[in-house]
Tab-separated table of C-alpha atoms in Angstrom:
chain	number	residue	atom	x	y	z
A	1	MET	CA	0.039	-0.004	0.044
A	2	LYS	CA	1.147	3.411	-0.701
A	3	TYR	CA	0.880	5.691	2.211
A	4	THR	CA	0.889	9.595	2.184
A	5	ARG	CA	1.628	11.542	5.413
A	6	MET	CA	-1.505	13.323	6.444
A	7	PRO	CA	-1.461	17.163	7.144
A	8	ILE	CA	-3.271	16.565	10.455
A	9	GLU	CA	-0.532	14.196	11.578
A	10	ALA	CA	2.524	16.201	10.173
A	11	GLN	CA	1.010	19.475	11.817
A	12	ALA	CA	-0.281	17.931	14.938
A	13	PRO	CA	0.602	19.905	18.136
A	14	GLU	CA	2.985	17.161	19.312
A	15	GLU	CA	4.973	17.622	15.958
A	16	VAL	CA	4.795	21.429	16.071
A	17	GLY	CA	5.868	21.353	19.599
A	18	TYR	CA	3.900	21.854	22.744
A	19	GLY	CA	6.327	24.311	23.931
A	20	ARG	CA	5.239	26.807	21.067
A	21	ILE	CA	1.617	26.550	22.028
A	22	GLN	CA	-0.026	28.401	24.868
A	23	ASN	CA	-3.604	27.995	23.959
A	24	ASN	CA	-4.102	24.601	22.335
A	25	LEU	CA	-7.477	24.661	20.624
A	26	SER	CA	-6.399	21.990	18.056
A	27	GLU	CA	-7.067	19.022	20.265
A	28	SER	CA	-10.150	17.040	19.770
A	29	SER	CA	-10.338	15.375	23.161
A	30	ILE	CA	-10.710	16.262	26.808
A	31	ALA	CA	-7.464	17.056	28.805
A	32	ASP	CA	-4.748	14.361	29.070
A	33	ARG	CA	-4.779	12.565	32.471
A	34	LYS	CA	-2.054	11.115	34.670
A	35	LEU	CA	-1.588	7.508	35.674
A	36	GLY	CA	-1.592	8.470	39.325
A	37	GLU	CA	-5.046	9.735	39.055
A	38	LEU	CA	-6.489	6.389	38.423
A	39	GLY	CA	-5.239	4.714	41.614
A	40	VAL	CA	-4.092	1.634	39.952
A	41	ASP	CA	-1.152	-0.600	41.096
A	42	LEU	CA	0.525	-2.595	38.212
A	43	SER	CA	3.379	-3.893	40.138
A	44	ASP	CA	2.136	-7.423	40.218
A	45	LEU	CA	1.193	-7.408	36.333
A	46	THR	CA	2.895	-10.156	34.403
A	47	LEU	CA	4.229	-8.983	31.171
A	48	LEU	CA	3.007	-11.859	29.076
A	49	TYR	CA	1.352	-12.082	25.701
A	50	GLY	CA	-2.232	-11.015	26.289
A	51	GLU	CA	-5.415	-12.549	25.221
A	52	HIS	CA	-5.683	-12.006	21.470
A	53	ARG	CA	-9.219	-10.716	21.666
A	54	GLY	CA	-8.198	-8.445	24.525
A	55	ASP	CA	-8.157	-8.656	28.164
A	56	LEU	CA	-11.464	-10.376	29.282
A	57	ALA	CA	-12.073	-7.792	32.126
A	58	LEU	CA	-11.784	-4.999	29.692
A	59	ARG	CA	-13.993	-6.524	26.975
A	60	GLU	CA	-16.627	-7.123	29.799
A	61	GLN	CA	-16.364	-3.441	30.785
A	62	ILE	CA	-16.784	-2.306	27.039
A	63	ALA	CA	-19.730	-4.569	26.727
A	64	ARG	CA	-21.358	-3.250	29.824
A	65	GLN	CA	-21.112	0.414	28.700
A	66	ALA	CA	-22.447	-0.357	25.288
A	67	GLY	CA	-25.959	0.548	26.243
A	68	SER	CA	-27.620	-2.485	24.857
A	69	PRO	CA	-28.332	-5.903	26.043
A	70	ALA	CA	-27.666	-7.153	22.478
A	71	ILE	CA	-23.909	-6.534	22.875
A	72	HIS	CA	-21.927	-9.298	24.661
A	73	THR	CA	-18.253	-9.689	25.626
A	74	ASP	CA	-17.521	-11.836	22.642
A	75	ASP	CA	-18.672	-9.100	20.189
A	76	VAL	CA	-15.726	-6.854	21.347
A	77	LEU	CA	-12.224	-6.863	19.810
A	78	VAL	CA	-9.733	-4.649	21.475
A	79	CYS	CA	-7.373	-2.909	19.228
A	80	ALA	CA	-4.576	-0.371	19.318
A	81	GLY	CA	-6.857	2.738	19.506
A	82	ALA	CA	-9.682	3.527	17.170
A	83	ALA	CA	-7.095	4.111	14.427
A	84	GLY	CA	-5.937	0.455	14.862
A	85	ALA	CA	-9.512	-0.761	14.785
A	86	LEU	CA	-10.173	1.329	11.588
A	87	PHE	CA	-7.015	-0.008	9.938
A	88	ILE	CA	-8.117	-3.593	10.803
A	89	VAL	CA	-11.500	-3.046	9.229
A	90	SER	CA	-10.140	-1.411	6.130
A	91	SER	CA	-7.339	-4.011	5.533
A	92	ALA	CA	-9.679	-6.923	6.130
A	93	LEU	CA	-12.498	-5.890	3.978
A	94	LEU	CA	-11.214	-3.663	1.203
A	95	LYS	CA	-9.183	-4.570	-1.892
A	96	PRO	CA	-7.953	-2.259	-4.582
A	97	ASP	CA	-11.059	-2.703	-6.658
A	98	SER	CA	-13.325	-2.073	-3.744
A	99	HIS	CA	-15.675	0.906	-3.371
A	100	LEU	CA	-16.892	2.634	-0.398
A	101	VAL	CA	-19.007	5.595	0.607
A	102	VAL	CA	-17.559	8.158	3.208
A	103	VAL	CA	-19.249	11.092	4.792
A	104	ARG	CA	-16.837	14.050	4.539
A	105	PRO	CA	-15.197	15.991	6.132
A	106	ASN	CA	-13.904	13.385	8.329
A	107	TYR	CA	-11.086	12.076	10.375
A	108	ALA	CA	-8.245	11.380	7.866
A	109	THR	CA	-7.881	7.648	8.853
A	110	ASN	CA	-11.330	6.968	7.584
A	111	ILE	CA	-10.128	8.075	4.261
A	112	GLU	CA	-6.418	7.656	3.859
A	113	THR	CA	-6.300	3.907	4.621
A	114	PRO	CA	-8.768	3.077	1.901
A	115	LYS	CA	-6.969	5.362	-0.326
A	116	ALA	CA	-3.587	3.733	0.328
A	117	ILE	CA	-5.347	0.285	-0.454
A	118	GLY	CA	-6.330	1.895	-3.730
A	119	CYS	CA	-10.006	1.910	-3.354
A	120	GLU	CA	-12.590	4.003	-5.211
A	121	ILE	CA	-14.354	6.349	-2.881
A	122	SER	CA	-17.671	8.128	-3.250
A	123	TYR	CA	-17.891	11.125	-0.819
A	124	VAL	CA	-20.984	12.590	0.651
A	125	ASP	CA	-20.077	15.978	1.865
A	126	LEU	CA	-21.554	17.728	4.825
A	127	SER	CA	-22.303	21.352	4.299
A	128	PHE	CA	-22.274	24.285	6.651
A	129	GLU	CA	-25.509	25.504	5.011
A	130	SER	CA	-27.407	22.444	5.799
A	131	GLY	CA	-26.154	22.541	9.412
A	132	TYR	CA	-23.573	19.715	8.753
A	133	LYS	CA	-26.725	17.382	8.565
A	134	THR	CA	-25.884	13.883	6.990
A	135	ASP	CA	-27.928	13.542	3.873
A	136	ILE	CA	-29.028	9.743	3.699
A	137	ASP	CA	-30.565	10.070	0.492
A	138	ALA	CA	-27.267	11.016	-0.954
A	139	ILE	CA	-25.592	8.057	0.732
A	140	GLU	CA	-28.223	5.745	-0.827
A	141	ARG	CA	-27.614	7.298	-4.269
A	142	ALA	CA	-23.797	6.901	-3.869
A	143	VAL	CA	-24.017	3.143	-3.058
A	144	ARG	CA	-23.140	0.899	-5.895
A	145	PRO	CA	-23.454	-3.013	-6.557
A	146	ASP	CA	-19.598	-3.137	-5.521
A	147	THR	CA	-19.950	-0.998	-2.471
A	148	ALA	CA	-18.364	-2.796	0.532
A	149	ILE	CA	-18.616	-0.117	3.204
A	150	ILE	CA	-20.625	2.806	4.192
A	151	SER	CA	-18.350	4.871	6.593
A	152	VAL	CA	-19.991	7.470	8.935
A	153	THR	CA	-19.104	9.163	12.230
A	154	CYS	CA	-21.448	9.864	15.157
A	155	PRO	CA	-20.893	12.167	16.817
A	156	HIS	CA	-19.134	13.751	14.022
A	157	ASN	CA	-15.509	14.891	14.006
A	158	PRO	CA	-14.699	17.590	13.184
A	159	THR	CA	-18.178	19.363	12.956
A	160	GLY	CA	-19.608	18.076	16.328
A	161	SER	CA	-22.949	17.263	14.624
A	162	MET	CA	-25.083	14.261	15.406
A	163	MET	CA	-26.897	11.817	13.086
A	164	SER	CA	-30.434	10.836	14.349
A	165	TRP	CA	-31.036	7.320	15.488
A	166	ASP	CA	-33.747	6.977	12.692
A	167	ASP	CA	-30.843	7.936	10.168
A	168	LEU	CA	-28.821	5.163	11.536
A	169	LEU	CA	-31.669	2.714	11.099
A	170	ARG	CA	-32.059	3.884	7.443
A	171	LEU	CA	-28.454	2.992	6.952
A	172	ASP	CA	-29.267	-0.556	8.192
A	173	ASP	CA	-32.029	-0.826	5.538
A	174	ILE	CA	-29.660	0.525	2.721
A	175	ALA	CA	-26.889	-1.982	3.809
A	176	ARG	CA	-29.193	-4.898	3.818
A	177	ARG	CA	-30.604	-3.996	0.316
A	178	ASN	CA	-27.210	-3.511	-1.103
A	179	ASP	CA	-25.227	-6.380	0.846
A	180	CYS	CA	-22.631	-3.939	2.390
A	181	VAL	CA	-21.677	-3.007	5.987
A	182	VAL	CA	-21.980	0.151	7.996
A	183	LEU	CA	-18.867	1.389	9.666
A	184	VAL	CA	-19.681	3.938	12.559
A	185	ASP	CA	-16.818	5.728	14.187
A	186	GLU	CA	-18.357	6.581	17.456
A	187	THR	CA	-15.219	7.541	19.367
A	188	TYR	CA	-17.158	10.534	20.622
A	189	ARG	CA	-20.206	8.493	21.798
A	190	ASP	CA	-19.578	9.100	25.480
A	191	LEU	CA	-19.150	12.896	24.745
A	192	SER	CA	-22.705	13.284	23.696
A	193	HIS	CA	-24.452	16.354	25.017
A	194	GLY	CA	-27.377	14.504	26.125
A	195	GLU	CA	-28.056	10.872	26.723
A	196	PRO	CA	-25.702	8.818	24.460
A	197	TYR	CA	-27.021	6.371	21.964
A	198	PRO	CA	-26.404	2.650	22.380
A	199	THR	CA	-23.512	1.595	20.409
A	200	ALA	CA	-24.572	1.429	16.688
A	201	ALA	CA	-23.351	-2.208	16.621
A	202	SER	CA	-26.595	-2.875	18.578
A	203	ILE	CA	-28.680	-2.061	15.479
A	204	SER	CA	-27.800	-5.184	13.455
A	205	ASP	CA	-25.119	-7.467	12.292
A	206	ARG	CA	-24.440	-5.192	9.425
A	207	PHE	CA	-22.902	-2.635	11.594
A	208	ILE	CA	-19.229	-2.294	12.923
A	209	ALA	CA	-18.813	0.224	15.651
A	210	VAL	CA	-15.309	1.587	16.546
A	211	SER	CA	-14.327	3.720	19.631
A	212	SER	CA	-11.622	4.154	22.056
A	213	LEU	CA	-10.375	5.671	25.388
A	214	SER	CA	-8.614	8.636	23.742
A	215	LYS	CA	-11.252	11.264	23.442
A	216	ALA	CA	-13.771	10.938	26.331
A	217	TYR	CA	-11.306	9.629	28.966
A	218	GLY	CA	-8.127	11.669	28.338
A	219	THR	CA	-5.808	8.643	27.919
A	220	PRO	CA	-4.718	8.551	24.277
A	221	GLY	CA	-1.197	7.460	25.368
A	222	ILE	CA	-2.456	3.998	26.286
A	223	ARG	CA	-3.703	3.192	22.809
A	224	VAL	CA	-6.632	1.212	23.778
A	225	GLY	CA	-9.524	1.150	21.264
A	226	TRP	CA	-12.050	-1.384	20.073
A	227	LEU	CA	-14.391	-2.627	17.449
A	228	ILE	CA	-17.750	-4.130	18.129
A	229	THR	CA	-19.644	-6.332	15.721
A	230	ARG	CA	-22.412	-9.004	16.153
A	231	ASN	CA	-21.361	-10.589	12.833
A	232	ARG	CA	-19.447	-13.594	13.689
A	233	PRO	CA	-17.629	-14.307	10.497
A	234	LEU	CA	-16.661	-10.652	10.233
A	235	TYR	CA	-15.451	-10.754	13.965
A	236	ASP	CA	-13.328	-13.880	13.129
A	237	LEU	CA	-11.850	-12.112	10.112
A	238	PHE	CA	-10.914	-9.024	12.274
A	239	LEU	CA	-9.338	-11.213	14.959
A	240	ALA	CA	-7.225	-12.934	12.230
A	241	ALA	CA	-5.970	-9.537	10.908
A	242	LYS	CA	-5.225	-8.351	14.426
A	243	GLU	CA	-3.225	-11.488	15.122
A	244	GLN	CA	-1.253	-10.886	11.947
A	245	ILE	CA	-0.639	-7.292	12.755
A	246	GLY	CA	0.395	-7.581	16.230
A	247	ILE	CA	-0.854	-10.875	17.866
A	248	CYS	CA	-2.287	-9.069	20.973
A	249	GLY	CA	-2.365	-5.737	22.654
A	250	SER	CA	-0.277	-4.403	25.454
A	251	VAL	CA	-1.140	-5.935	28.758
A	252	LEU	CA	0.016	-2.756	30.432
A	253	ASP	CA	-2.330	-0.604	28.214
A	254	GLU	CA	-5.329	-2.974	28.680
A	255	ALA	CA	-4.957	-3.107	32.563
A	256	VAL	CA	-4.982	0.636	32.575
A	257	GLY	CA	-7.905	0.797	30.296
A	258	THR	CA	-9.814	-1.643	32.557
A	259	ALA	CA	-9.246	0.766	35.361
A	260	VAL	CA	-10.408	3.682	33.323
A	261	LEU	CA	-13.628	2.177	32.461
A	262	ALA	CA	-14.326	0.855	36.054
A	263	GLN	CA	-14.494	4.648	36.866
A	264	ARG	CA	-16.546	5.482	33.944
A	265	GLU	CA	-19.810	6.768	35.305
A	266	ALA	CA	-18.305	9.048	37.986
A	267	TRP	CA	-15.737	10.293	35.538
A	268	LEU	CA	-18.166	11.280	32.731
A	269	LYS	CA	-20.516	12.985	34.948
A	270	THR	CA	-17.813	15.295	36.180
A	271	SER	CA	-15.996	15.614	32.888
A	272	ASN	CA	-18.994	16.202	30.686
A	273	GLN	CA	-20.198	18.942	32.905
A	274	ARG	CA	-17.037	20.751	32.582
A	275	ASN	CA	-17.170	20.184	28.724
A	276	LEU	CA	-20.502	21.815	28.589
A	277	ARG	CA	-19.350	24.771	30.497
A	278	HIS	CA	-16.588	25.195	27.997
A	279	ARG	CA	-18.993	24.842	25.218
A	280	ASP	CA	-21.098	27.764	26.666
A	281	ILE	CA	-17.909	30.008	26.679
A	282	LEU	CA	-17.497	29.304	23.014
A	283	ARG	CA	-21.029	29.980	22.402
A	284	ALA	CA	-20.992	33.351	24.013
A	285	TRP	CA	-17.763	34.134	21.996
A	286	MET	CA	-19.361	33.119	18.773
A	287	ARG	CA	-22.332	35.182	19.412
A	288	ASP	CA	-20.127	38.272	19.837
A	289	GLU	CA	-17.460	37.637	17.092
A	290	PRO	CA	-18.733	39.076	13.823
A	291	TYR	CA	-15.917	37.633	11.786
A	292	MET	CA	-16.851	33.954	12.653
A	293	GLU	CA	-19.864	31.833	12.072
A	294	TRP	CA	-20.590	28.211	13.157
A	295	VAL	CA	-22.909	25.319	13.426
A	296	GLU	CA	-23.409	24.800	17.089
A	297	PRO	CA	-22.152	21.296	17.999
A	298	THR	CA	-24.638	18.829	19.417
A	299	GLY	CA	-22.152	16.235	20.480
A	300	GLY	CA	-18.335	15.775	21.024
A	301	VAL	CA	-16.026	18.592	22.068
A	302	VAL	CA	-15.168	20.169	18.731
A	303	CYS	CA	-16.793	22.484	16.308
A	304	PHE	CA	-16.028	23.560	12.757
A	305	PRO	CA	-16.641	27.209	12.283
A	306	ARG	CA	-15.555	29.418	9.377
A	307	LEU	CA	-14.003	32.951	9.091
A	308	LYS	CA	-16.444	35.540	7.595
A	309	VAL	CA	-13.676	37.703	5.864
A	310	PRO	CA	-12.998	38.936	2.264
A	311	ALA	CA	-11.583	36.547	-0.205
A	312	SER	CA	-8.359	38.499	-0.096
A	313	PHE	CA	-7.889	37.799	3.542
A	314	ASP	CA	-4.295	36.209	3.973
A	315	LEU	CA	-4.918	32.885	5.657
A	316	ASP	CA	-1.308	31.810	5.714
A	317	ARG	CA	-0.412	35.025	7.631
A	318	PHE	CA	-3.517	34.725	9.855
A	319	TYR	CA	-2.662	31.165	11.067
A	320	ARG	CA	1.019	32.065	11.333
A	321	SER	CA	0.286	35.175	13.459
A	322	LEU	CA	-2.276	33.245	15.582
A	323	LEU	CA	0.503	30.848	16.635
A	324	GLU	CA	3.593	33.091	16.772
A	325	ARG	CA	1.939	36.347	18.164
A	326	HIS	CA	-0.897	34.824	20.167
A	327	GLY	CA	0.334	31.384	21.086
A	328	THR	CA	-2.998	29.683	19.856
A	329	TYR	CA	-3.242	26.738	17.580
A	330	VAL	CA	-6.416	25.400	15.742
A	331	GLY	CA	-6.943	22.787	13.126
A	332	PRO	CA	-7.188	24.530	9.888
A	333	GLY	CA	-9.598	23.292	7.273
A	334	HIS	CA	-7.086	21.613	4.954
A	335	TRP	CA	-6.500	18.995	7.764
A	336	PHE	CA	-9.829	17.804	6.659
A	337	ASP	CA	-9.822	18.390	2.949
A	338	MET	CA	-11.727	21.590	3.307
A	339	PRO	CA	-11.046	25.193	2.501
A	340	ARG	CA	-8.647	26.926	5.083
A	341	HIS	CA	-11.060	29.530	6.141
A	342	TYR	CA	-12.661	26.653	8.083
A	343	MET	CA	-10.999	25.554	11.243
A	344	ARG	CA	-11.634	22.882	14.001
A	345	ILE	CA	-11.701	24.293	17.427
A	346	GLY	CA	-11.520	21.875	20.405
A	347	TYR	CA	-12.838	23.341	23.490
A	348	ALA	CA	-12.130	20.623	26.201
A	349	TRP	CA	-8.560	19.973	26.263
A	350	VAL	CA	-7.586	23.431	27.478
A	351	THR	CA	-8.281	25.075	30.834
A	352	GLU	CA	-11.160	27.704	30.950
A	353	GLN	CA	-8.554	30.508	30.938
A	354	GLN	CA	-6.670	28.977	28.041
A	355	LEU	CA	-9.960	28.614	26.225
A	356	ARG	CA	-10.779	32.387	26.711
A	357	ASP	CA	-7.276	33.374	25.864
A	358	GLY	CA	-7.263	31.294	22.762
A	359	LEU	CA	-10.579	32.569	21.491
A	360	ALA	CA	-9.351	36.209	22.140
A	361	GLY	CA	-6.222	35.345	20.245
A	362	ILE	CA	-8.347	34.363	17.240
A	363	SER	CA	-10.258	37.603	17.280
A	364	ALA	CA	-7.011	39.576	17.558
A	365	ALA	CA	-5.460	37.700	14.786
A	366	ILE	CA	-8.368	38.291	12.537
A	367	ARG	CA	-8.353	42.082	13.099
A	368	GLU	CA	-4.628	42.333	12.625
A	369	GLN	CA	-4.894	40.899	9.161
A	370	LEU	CA	-7.859	42.857	8.258
A	371	ASP	CA	-6.275	45.979	9.426
A	372	GLU	CA	-3.161	45.177	7.429
A	373	HIS	CA	-5.180	44.669	4.420
A	374	ARG	CA	-7.014	48.040	4.802
A	375	GLY	CA	-3.750	49.836	5.446
A	376	GLY	CA	-2.276	48.377	2.177
């Protein structure tokens, strides 16, 4: 497979250097946590090969939090993050002559791995004007006899929009009639602004749901994710792929992940309240910032607003000034194959003060560029 390095990876804050960034609004998760916060003692952990499917206690925790009695422990396959799960699904199901339908913009892995395989992709683009609503009719029109996967994200990254449950049920009908599967990246499921949906894998055996502990739990460094499917032949295929890629996961990571999920309810109650307070700060700023417009997010901890500036506005200078003069970093639109006057703003990774300072930095950088343009 021919890989291309994605801008979102090459320009990630850890690549740019955290020391250069004071207000990191590019992150798509909550704040990173420390191991000591979990109160877990791993001194007696034996560093052996782990269970190929993932630690049993961890899979039991994942199945319990799936929100549906239809999901059982044996439906869960632990992977190296959601990215690892997505790679397993793509590499196991797709061939160079495969076709898939992908909702866009999207997290790059949902697109780049199929592209590296050589697949033909039909995109169903979300639009600002439609409130980033997923067009199920457009998905149905894009499906072909050779379509292998319909790929969607709910809650959506980078827009923060949510599909309705009825729309997911419609995808089940489309997949059945066209003999394909539905891949739902639900990494932000536990960051829903209301009661989270059950895992999409509960709908039928046509669904593959992917998630992780990176976004809602602040533990991206342990690389624990999973896929859930009730389709036994598919599950066995994915397990075989995992065994060829890495045999099993890290027993250290999985032990920490088990401890994280054991504290799930108490953690999410506190964390999600904080996230919503930060969203309210962002909402107030958007209301008062005439040079920005947005579709308010209904899930997750990111949004995808756009600049309301003249076509002559110097975006390169804006983003450079935003970082170098105001210490603020956001995810520009090209990270998601979108115009650069769009930007992803993550509002939960930073402290409240950093959020306020970062938003003020965006406002200041906009006005600096507008003033320079007028002066010229």
